Structure formats: C-alpha cells, structure tokens
C-alpha cells in the first residue's frame, strides 16, 4: 500500500500502457468532460449501434416488413450462442435472449421448483437485488415453499460456510447473484455449484453485474441455470432483452410456467395443445422486442473483440485504483470502503459508504460532471467499465469527488431523495 | 350485390374520396410496387420513427446515459394513457405497456384466477390464438383448474349462446380475442362483459387484432382486463411491448404472480418484502425494452391523428371490397370466404380458404409482389390496413391473385411448408 495517493501521471501511464485503450473509440462519447462511472446501470452507446439499428429499422422493418421475421426469428439464439461462447462459458444452444431478467428469473426459478417438488426450501441472499428476492417470495407464496434468506456481511458478500450449513435435503433451489449489485462482492461459482450439487439442489445465478466484466464458466463449473441483463457491461441499450441459460441436460425435464407459442413445437402449426420443444426455446414465451434485441448485436461485437480476460484484467486494475484513491483521499473525509478490498473477490464496481451519499451523488452529477450511482441507504456506487473507462477518468472522478466533499458543496442540495436515483 | 366485379376506376374513385388518403404519406414505403396486406402481422414503418428512435439512441442513451431513466421510467404510462384515450376507450391510469402479449396474458389471467379461487373453470374459444390457449392450459395445469374450450364455427366467430350456456357459477375467467386472428370475426364486447358479469366471472380480452383498427370501449362496456400487441395496426415495430389494461377498481385487489421490482412500492427504496403499488404499475415486472417501447410513440401519433372512427370506417370499406372482389373473381377459382360477410361482425382482415393457400401465399409474394399471410391449414389472410392501404391496392392485389391462381403459377413452388409463414 502506497503512503501517498498515486499522482495523475501514474494514471496517465496506465492509460498509455492499456491494451484496451482504443476500445473506447468504439463508443459514441458526446461529452468528453463527463466522467461516466455508471456503466453497471446502463452501458454506453457503441459507435456502431445507431447505424446498425437504423438499417434494421429502415431496411428490415421498413423494406422487408413481415418477411424479415424469417431472419429475426433466430436472433435470440444467434446472440445467445455468441454470449455462450464469448461471455458465459456455455455451450451452443444453452443460451437465448428474451424478456426481462426478472421474467426470466421467474420462469427458471419456477421450473426448478417444479423439478424439485418434494423439497420445500428456497435459499437466497438476504442482500440480493430486490427483484430476485421478490420473485422468489412470489413463487414461494404460490407454491407453498419457504424462503431461507442468508444474512452475512453485506459488503464482503455471502459467507459460503453459511450457505453450506443451510444446504440440507429440503433445499430445492439456491438463487444468488454472482456479483452483488451493491457491494460488487464476487462469489465463487464453482464452489457454490458443487455445494448445491452435493445437496441435490439446483442453483439459479443472476449474472447481471458480472456478464461482460468477469470471465464466467457456466459449463466448466457445472452451472444449472442462469439469467442476466445485457444493458450493463454488455452495452445493449436501455432495457435490452435479458439472457437465460439452462444446462443442456436439463432441457428435456425442466418446464417453465408461461406456456407461450415461442416455446411450442412447430410454432406455426399452432397445434391444439402446448407441447414444448426440447431445446432452449422451451423457455421462450412471446414475440421478442426486436429493436431492443437488435442493439445487442453490435454491442456484443465490441466485447468479443476486447475479450473477457483483458476486460477483467483492466477492470480489477481500475477497481484497485478506485480503492487506493478512496483510502488516501476519501476515508479521511468520512467514507468507508463497502466492497471487498481484494480484487479477486470483487466484480468491476466499488461501493463507498457515506452518510450523505445521496446528496454527494447528486452534486457530483450536477456540479462536477461525474455520473455514478446511489444505492440505499448510504452507498455511492463507482462503476468503472473496462471497455471505455480510462484510468485518468477514475483519477479525475475521485479528485472531483474529494474536492466536492471537502468543500461540502453537496449541502446546497435538498436532503430528500427524488423518485429515481 | 353487384353482378360484375367493380372496375379499377371504382377503387380509384374511393381513393380519391378517402379522407385518410394522405395518412399513407406518414409511412416510409420504399417499394411502391409491393402491395402489403399483412399489417395485421407487422404494421408498416411510420416515417417519423427512424428519426425519433435515432434521437432516443444518440441523445438520450448516448448523451443522457443512465440519467435518461428519469424520463424513460414514465413512458409506459404515458403511452398507456394515450392508448387508453385514443384507442382503447379506457381511463387514465388503467393502461400501461410492458413485456409481450403472452406474458401480460399470463400475469392477468393468473391474477384473475387467484381472485376467483373458489371457482374451478376457465372458458376460452377453442379457435383462439395458440399462445392464449397455451397460457391458459399452463395456468389451469398449475392451479388445478379445468379449461372449457368452446367450439363454434371457426369462420363466423364464437356463438354467444354457447358462451351463455357455459357461464355457470364455477367459471372464474373467460379469455377471448375481440377479433379472431384467423377469421377476423369480431365479438360483441359489451354483450360478453355483461354475460360474464352476471355469472360473476372475469373477462380477459386479447385485443391484438382489434387495437388500432376498431374503436374499443373498455370503460363503457365495463371490461375487466385486456392485453394486446402494439405492432399490428398500431405500427410500433417488430415485437414492440404489449399493452395491458386493468379496470381501476380491480387494482387494489388483483395480484399478479411475477413479483418484480417495477411493481414495488417505492421501487428504489428496495424494501425487503414485496409490497405492490396500488396502481397499474403493480402489473409490471422488470425493466422495459426501451428502444422497442420508444418506437410506439411516433406510431401512436399517426393513429391518434387519423382517429379510430375514420380508420374503422375505411377498414370496413376495404374489407367489403376484398369480399366483393373475392366473390366475383376468386370463388369461381375454388376460394371460399372464411370470415363473416357482414362488416359489423368483422375486424379489419378477411380470410379466404383454398386447399393450396400455402403455395398461393408464397407465389403471391415471390411472383406478384403481394404480401399477405397464410394460416394453417388452408387460409389466406388478407389484411388491409386503413392507415396506409389504398382501395386500388386491394383491387390490384386481388387482380394479381386471381391471375396467378388462374394460371396455376403457384404449382411451381414446393408444396411443403417452410418453418415460418
């Protein structure tokens, strides 16, 4: 640990040596003064997206009209196979894109519960993202199961010993986020999958804060089920369709509750009774939002070219810089690190706790051109995105942050929180 | 009934007198020779859409980044309120846009069943669109209810006497399409709602083939629940998010099964337990596909300006012309009208049965530049769209059709159907 904060020249040096430096040019960055550290909420716009989407709209929709469905019908799978290969470490045919993360979580959790009908418990992390907890609560309520919410240190992530002790013969399903939306804590997927397998439970992973930032090995770790969103580190655009993964040997047996025509055998034969295909398609429901789906294509190309190992390498270095600067500059101003300190236990974002985090976050955006994120009750979430965040961005952002806090500029803002943060 | 087919000059005269003639200019029509009669599968591209969507992509996503969610978060409701006022005859706050039609149908049907827990039967039309039947089958299977599928003449639509006799005290829910996807048969919404109300059952309407073509009066007829898609007569683009309607007095009591954070009270407070808001939002789940949602906005403007009464008036005239020409030209060639003959019993499309409908449909597109639709087993679905289809389009299309069939040109194509029709 350094005794002084690294100077800006050090960040400049890191940028100069960054093999991913020119990936930033593959994004449209309209305001060069703005430092964007919220790509873990909504990733930036890839430079190729407007033209790609424009062609889909004008040529395929406007020109091809309904005939373009001949091509569109396979996009979910084509993008799914690319995600499987380059992002998720899954096999062809195990991933597709559809619906929202929440809806996919519902479908796969329900399918898992029905496949473990004799077991009464669903295990989750008490600190998991709200929608994951709510979806599980809803399913438990409808299916008369109980929810066991594990409470461990919010900032360092779920304690595996706690999980181990919870996993008995009554556990049907474990629902966990690979990277915590709040603290960025990264779980050991292989270890969790193994623990659950030994107990005969299925695991459903939410990969939203990991996909595109962390190399993931669904196949290698024997993962059962996963969902995740494509609009964070994958830069697919606001609300772009989520992915879902089901290990191939589970396709034949798992059955999800929303019996839609996109899951039907010979969909356009429109048979009288629902008879789901034995492919990943059985987890589809209705017509996908094609324009939002289309925007995932050029975005994924950027990530594929950058490569997950290089993105992860840079991501940990960016996170380490956040933490080092925070220790030197921000802890003395009343901040506390609310993320794992060690890079290998962390995703790509870092959380800092401060009692005035809400006002500081607002003031940063308004007065210092730094966009990061607030999470209840007192967290500032700093999300450098290795595809386009520079080391000097991190240095400058934290420099602006410390000056703003030192001058107490945020106190000019109302303390009450607005609806959206 | 005329004894000769109306001449082309007659269609030209109808176009000349058409008060909606210039609405066609509000669409991008890249191939003027192509006659598009499948707007009931995928509506045409409004001329304003590419620029509108381009600005959302470049300025709001690219420039505003995550901050644009401050505005985006309300788009589902804003568009829902516009749909309510101009298209659905509902009250403000009763309609929103989210997910696919199938997923919305699932949510609302499940909510209705749970609200009628003491009743064991779901009534539907045996000829309804597959996804509606499958979703209901799935819910019945999971909730141990039985499905009563009403069989009446496929082409003229559900017999209300049959429905009346089916509605006893055990019926929890009736699921029906206002306009049949195949025959175009139009049901009497007021009569159905009243019959169901008398029996204490809820009605869930699928308005997919009606919205934007038929004036709908959800409030006036006391409708309970409805869903429908925005990519047919509303021209929202491929897979644009579906709408859902829940009558206001049902908001407090109905509870849908997918407990996502978009339905949660104070969503960004991220409370521990799911506590749905008492607004239409409680039927939301996760993040909407924003780009696909955005495209509904300029499309809806076109429909609002045209006005549903005028669209309906023109739609019936277009349908009458299809039927008149079919009688004169096509019935002698082996076609049979497979839709209600009377305009007031029909939506905007007309179905014609022919044993070679599949090959004829393919040949029409390939050799005669006429795009219409095939539906199993033997239906040619002719869907003029009053916003952009001209009377001369209908005349020319049926003229090309009769010549193609008279020459048996379609026999050159393989008889086996491809995957997508």
Coordinates of N, CA and C in Angstrom, one line a residue, chain B residues 4 13 49 96 128 174 230 234 242 293 363-364 395:
Chain B
X4 N -71.3 -7.7 -61.5 CA -69.9 -7.7 -62.1 C -69.0 -7.2 -61.0
X13 N -61.8 5.9 -57.5 CA -62.7 6.9 -57.0 C -62.8 6.8 -55.5
X49 N -40.6 7.5 -37.4 CA -39.9 6.6 -36.4 C -38.4 6.6 -36.5
X96 N -51.0 0.3 -19.3 CA -49.5 0.5 -19.4 C -49.0 -0.4 -20.4
X128 N -59.1 -19.9 -30.5 CA -58.3 -18.7 -30.2 C -56.8 -18.9 -30.6
X174 N -63.1 -15.8 -18.3 CA -63.3 -16.1 -19.7 C -62.2 -15.3 -20.5
X230 N -48.8 -4.1 -29.9 CA -48.8 -2.7 -30.5 C -48.1 -2.8 -31.8
X234 N -51.1 -0.8 -34.8 CA -50.5 0.3 -34.1 C -49.1 0.7 -34.6
X242 N -46.2 -5.0 -25.4 CA -47.6 -5.1 -25.4 C -48.2 -4.2 -24.4
X293 N -39.9 0.2 -27.0 CA -41.0 1.0 -26.4 C -41.1 2.3 -27.1
X363 N -46.4 -17.8 -53.6 CA -46.2 -17.4 -55.0 C -46.6 -15.9 -55.2
X364 N -47.6 -15.5 -54.4 CA -48.0 -14.1 -54.4 C -46.9 -13.2 -54.1
X395 N -57.7 -3.7 -54.9 CA -58.1 -4.1 -56.3 C -57.0 -4.8 -57.0

